[in-house]
PDB file of C-alpha atoms in Angstrom:
ATOM      1  CA  UNK S  11     -57.572  12.121  38.321  1.00  0.00           C
ATOM      2  CA  UNK S  12     -60.992  11.980  39.995  1.00  0.00           C
ATOM      3  CA  UNK S  13     -60.895  10.737  43.570  1.00  0.00           C
ATOM      4  CA  UNK S  14     -57.057  10.638  43.615  1.00  0.00           C
ATOM      5  CA  UNK S  15     -56.631  13.535  46.046  1.00  0.00           C
ATOM      6  CA  UNK S  16     -57.042  12.721  49.733  1.00  0.00           C
ATOM      7  CA  UNK S  17     -59.127  15.314  51.541  1.00  0.00           C
ATOM      8  CA  UNK S  18     -60.363  15.817  55.066  1.00  0.00           C
ATOM      9  CA  UNK S  19     -64.119  16.038  55.681  1.00  0.00           C
ATOM     10  CA  UNK S  20     -63.895  19.823  56.061  1.00  0.00           C
ATOM     11  CA  UNK S  21     -61.972  20.137  52.792  1.00  0.00           C
ATOM     12  CA  UNK S  22     -64.607  18.067  51.004  1.00  0.00           C
ATOM     13  CA  UNK S  23     -67.407  20.223  52.377  1.00  0.00           C
ATOM     14  CA  UNK S  24     -65.599  23.386  51.323  1.00  0.00           C
ATOM     15  CA  UNK S  25     -64.942  22.031  47.830  1.00  0.00           C
ATOM     16  CA  UNK S  26     -68.622  21.149  47.318  1.00  0.00           C
ATOM     17  CA  UNK S  27     -69.765  24.479  48.744  1.00  0.00           C
ATOM     18  CA  UNK S  28     -67.349  26.378  46.455  1.00  0.00           C
ATOM     19  CA  UNK S  29     -68.922  24.717  43.411  1.00  0.00           C
ATOM     20  CA  UNK S  30     -72.297  26.164  44.335  1.00  0.00           C
ATOM     21  CA  UNK S  31     -70.933  29.613  45.186  1.00  0.00           C
ATOM     22  CA  UNK S  32     -68.753  29.998  42.106  1.00  0.00           C
ATOM     23  CA  UNK S  33     -71.390  28.881  39.623  1.00  0.00           C
ATOM     24  CA  UNK S  34     -74.446  30.153  41.501  1.00  0.00           C
ATOM     25  CA  UNK S  35     -76.404  27.347  39.873  1.00  0.00           C
ATOM     26  CA  UNK S  36     -78.927  24.711  40.897  1.00  0.00           C
ATOM     27  CA  UNK S  37     -77.894  21.073  40.488  1.00  0.00           C
ATOM     28  CA  UNK S  38     -79.326  17.600  40.718  1.00  0.00           C
ATOM     29  CA  UNK S  39     -77.573  15.158  42.993  1.00  0.00           C
ATOM     30  CA  UNK S  40     -76.002  13.391  40.030  1.00  0.00           C
ATOM     31  CA  UNK S  41     -74.659  16.686  38.655  1.00  0.00           C
ATOM     32  CA  UNK S  42     -73.094  17.811  41.956  1.00  0.00           C
ATOM     33  CA  UNK S  43     -71.528  14.385  42.465  1.00  0.00           C
ATOM     34  CA  UNK S  44     -69.942  14.612  39.009  1.00  0.00           C
ATOM     35  CA  UNK S  45     -68.615  18.150  39.599  1.00  0.00           C
ATOM     36  CA  UNK S  46     -67.332  17.356  43.081  1.00  0.00           C
ATOM     37  CA  UNK S  47     -65.581  14.245  41.820  1.00  0.00           C
ATOM     38  CA  UNK S  48     -63.845  16.283  39.135  1.00  0.00           C
ATOM     39  CA  UNK S  49     -62.721  18.699  41.886  1.00  0.00           C
ATOM     40  CA  UNK S  50     -61.022  15.893  43.779  1.00  0.00           C
ATOM     41  CA  UNK S  51     -63.681  14.685  46.201  1.00  0.00           C
ATOM     42  CA  UNK S  52     -63.973  10.909  46.439  1.00  0.00           C
ATOM     43  CA  UNK S  53     -67.111   9.893  44.549  1.00  0.00           C
ATOM     44  CA  UNK S  54     -68.335   7.614  47.310  1.00  0.00           C
ATOM     45  CA  UNK S  55     -68.225  10.401  49.912  1.00  0.00           C
ATOM     46  CA  UNK S  56     -69.934  13.230  47.998  1.00  0.00           C
ATOM     47  CA  UNK S  57     -73.485  12.259  48.965  1.00  0.00           C
ATOM     48  CA  UNK S  58     -72.624  12.107  52.678  1.00  0.00           C
ATOM     49  CA  UNK S  59     -70.799  15.450  52.629  1.00  0.00           C
ATOM     50  CA  UNK S  60     -73.648  17.033  50.667  1.00  0.00           C
ATOM     51  CA  UNK S  61     -76.121  15.795  53.270  1.00  0.00           C
ATOM     52  CA  UNK S  62     -73.960  17.201  56.083  1.00  0.00           C
ATOM     53  CA  UNK S  63     -74.055  20.603  54.366  1.00  0.00           C
ATOM     54  CA  UNK S  64     -77.815  20.354  54.136  1.00  0.00           C
ATOM     55  CA  UNK S  65     -78.053  19.383  57.823  1.00  0.00           C
ATOM     56  CA  UNK S  66     -75.988  22.450  58.755  1.00  0.00           C
ATOM     57  CA  UNK S  67     -78.184  24.684  56.555  1.00  0.00           C
ATOM     58  CA  UNK S  68     -75.383  25.596  54.139  1.00  0.00           C
ATOM     59  CA  UNK S  69     -77.070  23.919  51.165  1.00  0.00           C
ATOM     60  CA  UNK S  70     -80.765  24.022  50.285  1.00  0.00           C
ATOM     61  CA  UNK S  71     -82.611  20.993  48.960  1.00  0.00           C
ATOM     62  CA  UNK S  72     -85.969  20.849  47.214  1.00  0.00           C
ATOM     63  CA  UNK S  73     -87.833  18.043  45.463  1.00  0.00           C
ATOM     64  CA  UNK S  74     -89.414  19.066  42.184  1.00  0.00           C
ATOM     65  CA  UNK S  75     -91.270  16.370  40.295  1.00  0.00           C
ATOM     66  CA  UNK S  76     -89.309  13.180  40.685  1.00  0.00           C
ATOM     67  CA  UNK S  77     -85.892  14.808  41.218  1.00  0.00           C
ATOM     68  CA  UNK S  78     -84.062  16.510  44.093  1.00  0.00           C
ATOM     69  CA  UNK S  79     -82.400  19.843  43.395  1.00  0.00           C
ATOM     70  CA  UNK S  80     -79.612  21.459  45.425  1.00  0.00           C
ATOM     71  CA  UNK S  81     -78.308  25.028  45.597  1.00  0.00           C
ATOM     72  CA  UNK S  82     -76.358  27.389  47.852  1.00  0.00           C
ATOM     73  CA  UNK S  83     -75.488  31.052  47.374  1.00  0.00           C
ATOM     74  CA  UNK S  84     -72.474  33.011  48.744  1.00  0.00           C
ATOM     75  CA  UNK S  85     -74.427  34.335  51.741  1.00  0.00           C
ATOM     76  CA  UNK S  86     -74.391  30.785  53.036  1.00  0.00           C
ATOM     77  CA  UNK S  87     -70.597  30.911  53.170  1.00  0.00           C
ATOM     78  CA  UNK S  88     -70.774  33.794  55.628  1.00  0.00           C
ATOM     79  CA  UNK S  89     -73.000  31.674  57.821  1.00  0.00           C
ATOM     80  CA  UNK S  90     -70.467  28.849  57.667  1.00  0.00           C
ATOM     81  CA  UNK S  91     -67.698  31.204  58.754  1.00  0.00           C
ATOM     82  CA  UNK S  92     -69.835  32.341  61.669  1.00  0.00           C
ATOM     83  CA  UNK S  93     -70.300  28.740  62.765  1.00  0.00           C
ATOM     84  CA  UNK S  94     -66.570  28.068  62.505  1.00  0.00           C
ATOM     85  CA  UNK S  95     -65.871  31.221  64.517  1.00  0.00           C
ATOM     86  CA  UNK S  96     -68.304  30.101  67.223  1.00  0.00           C
ATOM     87  CA  UNK S  97     -66.674  26.670  67.311  1.00  0.00           C
ATOM     88  CA  UNK S  98     -63.245  28.263  67.660  1.00  0.00           C
ATOM     89  CA  UNK S  99     -64.456  30.448  70.515  1.00  0.00           C
ATOM     90  CA  UNK S 100     -65.951  27.426  72.245  1.00  0.00           C
ATOM     91  CA  UNK S 101     -62.691  25.506  71.874  1.00  0.00           C
ATOM     92  CA  UNK S 102     -60.760  28.498  73.243  1.00  0.00           C
ATOM     93  CA  UNK S 103     -63.001  28.662  76.305  1.00  0.00           C
ATOM     94  CA  UNK S 104     -62.417  24.963  76.952  1.00  0.00           C
ATOM     95  CA  UNK S 105     -58.660  25.502  76.764  1.00  0.00           C
ATOM     96  CA  UNK S 106     -58.921  28.435  79.190  1.00  0.00           C
ATOM     97  CA  UNK S 107     -60.933  26.311  81.614  1.00  0.00           C
ATOM     98  CA  UNK S 108     -58.348  23.533  81.369  1.00  0.00           C
ATOM     99  CA  UNK S 109     -55.518  26.001  82.089  1.00  0.00           C
ATOM    100  CA  UNK S 110     -57.374  27.443  85.102  1.00  0.00           C
ATOM    101  CA  UNK S 111     -58.078  23.950  86.399  1.00  0.00           C
ATOM    102  CA  UNK S 112     -54.438  22.928  85.996  1.00  0.00           C
ATOM    103  CA  UNK S 113     -53.302  26.143  87.732  1.00  0.00           C
ATOM    104  CA  UNK S 114     -55.643  25.498  90.663  1.00  0.00           C
ATOM    105  CA  UNK S 115     -54.422  21.913  91.013  1.00  0.00           C
ATOM    106  CA  UNK S 116     -50.800  23.097  90.946  1.00  0.00           C
ATOM    107  CA  UNK S 117     -51.531  25.653  93.684  1.00  0.00           C
ATOM    108  CA  UNK S 118     -53.202  22.950  95.809  1.00  0.00           C
ATOM    109  CA  UNK S 119     -50.201  20.678  95.317  1.00  0.00           C
ATOM    110  CA  UNK S 120     -47.822  23.444  96.408  1.00  0.00           C
ATOM    111  CA  UNK S 121     -49.922  24.210  99.489  1.00  0.00           C
ATOM    112  CA  UNK S 122     -49.947  20.536 100.396  1.00  0.00           C
ATOM    113  CA  UNK S 123     -46.179  20.373 100.081  1.00  0.00           C
ATOM    114  CA  UNK S 124     -45.730  23.470 102.255  1.00  0.00           C
ATOM    115  CA  UNK S 125     -48.022  22.033 104.917  1.00  0.00           C
ATOM    116  CA  UNK S 126     -45.998  18.825 104.816  1.00  0.00           C
ATOM    117  CA  UNK S 127     -42.754  20.783 105.192  1.00  0.00           C
ATOM    118  CA  UNK S 128     -44.214  22.762 108.110  1.00  0.00           C
ATOM    119  CA  UNK S 129     -45.230  19.478 109.757  1.00  0.00           C
ATOM    120  CA  UNK S 130     -41.722  18.072 109.372  1.00  0.00           C
ATOM    121  CA  UNK S 131     -40.217  21.208 110.938  1.00  0.00           C
ATOM    122  CA  UNK S 132     -42.615  20.922 113.875  1.00  0.00           C
ATOM    123  CA  UNK S 133     -41.610  17.270 114.409  1.00  0.00           C
ATOM    124  CA  UNK S 134     -37.917  18.165 114.317  1.00  0.00           C
ATOM    125  CA  UNK S 135     -38.374  20.943 116.868  1.00  0.00           C
ATOM    126  CA  UNK S 136     -40.428  18.714 119.182  1.00  0.00           C
ATOM    127  CA  UNK S 137     -37.803  15.983 118.995  1.00  0.00           C
ATOM    128  CA  UNK S 138     -35.040  18.477 119.776  1.00  0.00           C
ATOM    129  CA  UNK S 139     -36.937  19.620 122.884  1.00  0.00           C
ATOM    130  CA  UNK S 140     -37.293  15.996 124.006  1.00  0.00           C
ATOM    131  CA  UNK S 141     -33.578  15.414 123.598  1.00  0.00           C
ATOM    132  CA  UNK S 142     -32.735  18.618 125.489  1.00  0.00           C
ATOM    133  CA  UNK S 143     -34.960  17.564 128.388  1.00  0.00           C
ATOM    134  CA  UNK S 144     -33.362  14.122 128.445  1.00  0.00           C
ATOM    135  CA  UNK S 145     -29.920  15.669 128.505  1.00  0.00           C
ATOM    136  CA  UNK S 146     -30.866  17.916 131.435  1.00  0.00           C
ATOM    137  CA  UNK S 147     -32.058  14.879 133.389  1.00  0.00           C
ATOM    138  CA  UNK S 148     -28.893  12.910 132.641  1.00  0.00           C
ATOM    139  CA  UNK S 149     -26.687  15.827 133.572  1.00  0.00           C
ATOM    140  CA  UNK S 150     -28.409  16.085 136.942  1.00  0.00           C
ATOM    141  CA  UNK S 151     -27.935  12.370 137.552  1.00  0.00           C
ATOM    142  CA  UNK S 152     -24.305  12.673 136.530  1.00  0.00           C
ATOM    143  CA  UNK S 153     -23.710  15.386 139.103  1.00  0.00           C
ATOM    144  CA  UNK S 154     -25.089  13.093 141.812  1.00  0.00           C
ATOM    145  CA  UNK S 155     -23.105  10.013 140.781  1.00  0.00           C
ATOM    146  CA  UNK S 156     -19.752  11.416 139.756  1.00  0.00           C
ATOM    147  CA  UNK S 157     -18.241  10.978 143.270  1.00  0.00           C
ATOM    148  CA  UNK S 158     -19.965   7.701 144.184  1.00  0.00           C
ATOM    149  CA  UNK S 159     -19.952   4.923 141.554  1.00  0.00           C
ATOM    150  CA  UNK S 160     -17.117   5.077 138.939  1.00  0.00           C
ATOM    151  CA  UNK S 161     -18.777   2.513 136.632  1.00  0.00           C
ATOM    152  CA  UNK S 162     -22.157   4.196 136.823  1.00  0.00           C
ATOM    153  CA  UNK S 163     -20.390   7.467 136.098  1.00  0.00           C
ATOM    154  CA  UNK S 164     -18.683   5.974 133.033  1.00  0.00           C
ATOM    155  CA  UNK S 165     -21.977   4.554 131.731  1.00  0.00           C
ATOM    156  CA  UNK S 166     -23.764   7.824 132.283  1.00  0.00           C
ATOM    157  CA  UNK S 167     -20.981   9.752 130.594  1.00  0.00           C
ATOM    158  CA  UNK S 168     -21.318   7.534 127.513  1.00  0.00           C
ATOM    159  CA  UNK S 169     -25.108   7.954 127.467  1.00  0.00           C
ATOM    160  CA  UNK S 170     -24.737  11.709 127.880  1.00  0.00           C
ATOM    161  CA  UNK S 171     -22.285  11.765 124.981  1.00  0.00           C
ATOM    162  CA  UNK S 172     -24.776   9.958 122.726  1.00  0.00           C
ATOM    163  CA  UNK S 173     -27.572  12.296 123.764  1.00  0.00           C
ATOM    164  CA  UNK S 174     -25.374  15.318 123.061  1.00  0.00           C
ATOM    165  CA  UNK S 175     -24.547  13.986 119.582  1.00  0.00           C
ATOM    166  CA  UNK S 176     -28.250  13.430 118.921  1.00  0.00           C
ATOM    167  CA  UNK S 177     -29.027  16.945 120.099  1.00  0.00           C
ATOM    168  CA  UNK S 178     -26.402  18.303 117.714  1.00  0.00           C
ATOM    169  CA  UNK S 179     -27.930  16.385 114.799  1.00  0.00           C
ATOM    170  CA  UNK S 180     -31.410  17.718 115.546  1.00  0.00           C
ATOM    171  CA  UNK S 181     -29.981  21.209 115.953  1.00  0.00           C
ATOM    172  CA  UNK S 182     -28.529  20.775 112.450  1.00  0.00           C
ATOM    173  CA  UNK S 183     -32.013  19.891 111.219  1.00  0.00           C
ATOM    174  CA  UNK S 184     -33.487  23.037 112.786  1.00  0.00           C
ATOM    175  CA  UNK S 185     -30.786  25.217 111.215  1.00  0.00           C
ATOM    176  CA  UNK S 186     -31.328  23.548 107.827  1.00  0.00           C
ATOM    177  CA  UNK S 187     -35.055  24.215 108.111  1.00  0.00           C
ATOM    178  CA  UNK S 188     -34.397  27.876 108.928  1.00  0.00           C
ATOM    179  CA  UNK S 189     -31.942  28.228 106.026  1.00  0.00           C
ATOM    180  CA  UNK S 190     -34.548  26.774 103.677  1.00  0.00           C
ATOM    181  CA  UNK S 191     -37.201  29.229 104.873  1.00  0.00           C
ATOM    182  CA  UNK S 192     -34.837  32.220 104.612  1.00  0.00           C
ATOM    183  CA  UNK S 193     -32.957  31.379 101.411  1.00  0.00           C
ATOM    184  CA  UNK S 194     -35.571  29.475  99.412  1.00  0.00           C
ATOM    185  CA  UNK S 195     -38.797  31.075 100.640  1.00  0.00           C
ATOM    186  CA  UNK S 196     -37.425  34.583 101.197  1.00  0.00           C
ATOM    187  CA  UNK S 197     -38.572  34.789 104.826  1.00  0.00           C
ATOM    188  CA  UNK S 198     -37.015  37.183 107.315  1.00  0.00           C
ATOM    189  CA  UNK S 199     -34.715  35.361 109.743  1.00  0.00           C
ATOM    190  CA  UNK S 200     -36.666  36.653 112.775  1.00  0.00           C
ATOM    191  CA  UNK S 201     -39.930  35.415 111.273  1.00  0.00           C
ATOM    192  CA  UNK S 202     -38.344  32.045 110.557  1.00  0.00           C
ATOM    193  CA  UNK S 203     -37.092  31.800 114.149  1.00  0.00           C
ATOM    194  CA  UNK S 204     -40.564  32.639 115.424  1.00  0.00           C
ATOM    195  CA  UNK S 205     -42.184  29.998 113.213  1.00  0.00           C
ATOM    196  CA  UNK S 206     -39.665  27.397 114.399  1.00  0.00           C
ATOM    197  CA  UNK S 207     -40.118  28.391 118.043  1.00  0.00           C
ATOM    198  CA  UNK S 208     -36.485  29.393 118.601  1.00  0.00           C
ATOM    199  CA  UNK S 209     -34.742  32.612 119.636  1.00  0.00           C
ATOM    200  CA  UNK S 210     -31.931  34.509 117.962  1.00  0.00           C
ATOM    201  CA  UNK S 211     -29.358  33.015 120.356  1.00  0.00           C
ATOM    202  CA  UNK S 212     -30.424  29.432 119.617  1.00  0.00           C
ATOM    203  CA  UNK S 213     -27.264  27.333 119.168  1.00  0.00           C
ATOM    204  CA  UNK S 214     -25.764  23.891 119.670  1.00  0.00           C
ATOM    205  CA  UNK S 215     -25.972  22.541 123.253  1.00  0.00           C
ATOM    206  CA  UNK S 216     -22.861  23.020 125.372  1.00  0.00           C
ATOM    207  CA  UNK S 217     -20.755  19.959 126.003  1.00  0.00           C
ATOM    208  CA  UNK S 218     -21.140  19.344 129.713  1.00  0.00           C
ATOM    209  CA  UNK S 219     -19.419  15.979 129.832  1.00  0.00           C
ATOM    210  CA  UNK S 220     -16.816  16.142 132.623  1.00  0.00           C
ATOM    211  CA  UNK S 221     -13.251  15.836 131.472  1.00  0.00           C
TER     212      UNK S 221
END
């Protein structure tokens, strides 16, 4: 039944163009509307699709007397294929550009994350050095007080214990950072030590709390 088949705009254009190419005839607007309708194109859309074909130079139009005549020969179909090919190439280039852009953004995101991780490692190492220095100071004070004030000695021993526990926790953080660099990033252990500012004999602080 005429107009019963739903078509996309491209399908309608192709159907109309096929009528011209198969018959190789010249038609009035009324005639092409009738033929296109019989081929399944909605009657109300034929004129618009015909005009779009004229605008794209696939169909020729000429006014003779008081009537408009339309025609298109097979060579026009080759031109249409060329246009479609160009459109496909253009779309492909846009996709490529989008992929490259997404790849660049992903690389930037990864670099940002690595810089953040490096910053965290630097903070951990700095904090560990602070704790080590604090422990050295407390140990020296402990040596001076251990034979003088029993209560001061007990207080200092407790503080030294807390500092030692903190130093152990931060040492854990440094080791975890090195394991991440070696196991996850594939770095050599020596290179990881160098980046973290530690030596190969780096280890947990000795427990110097007097028994």
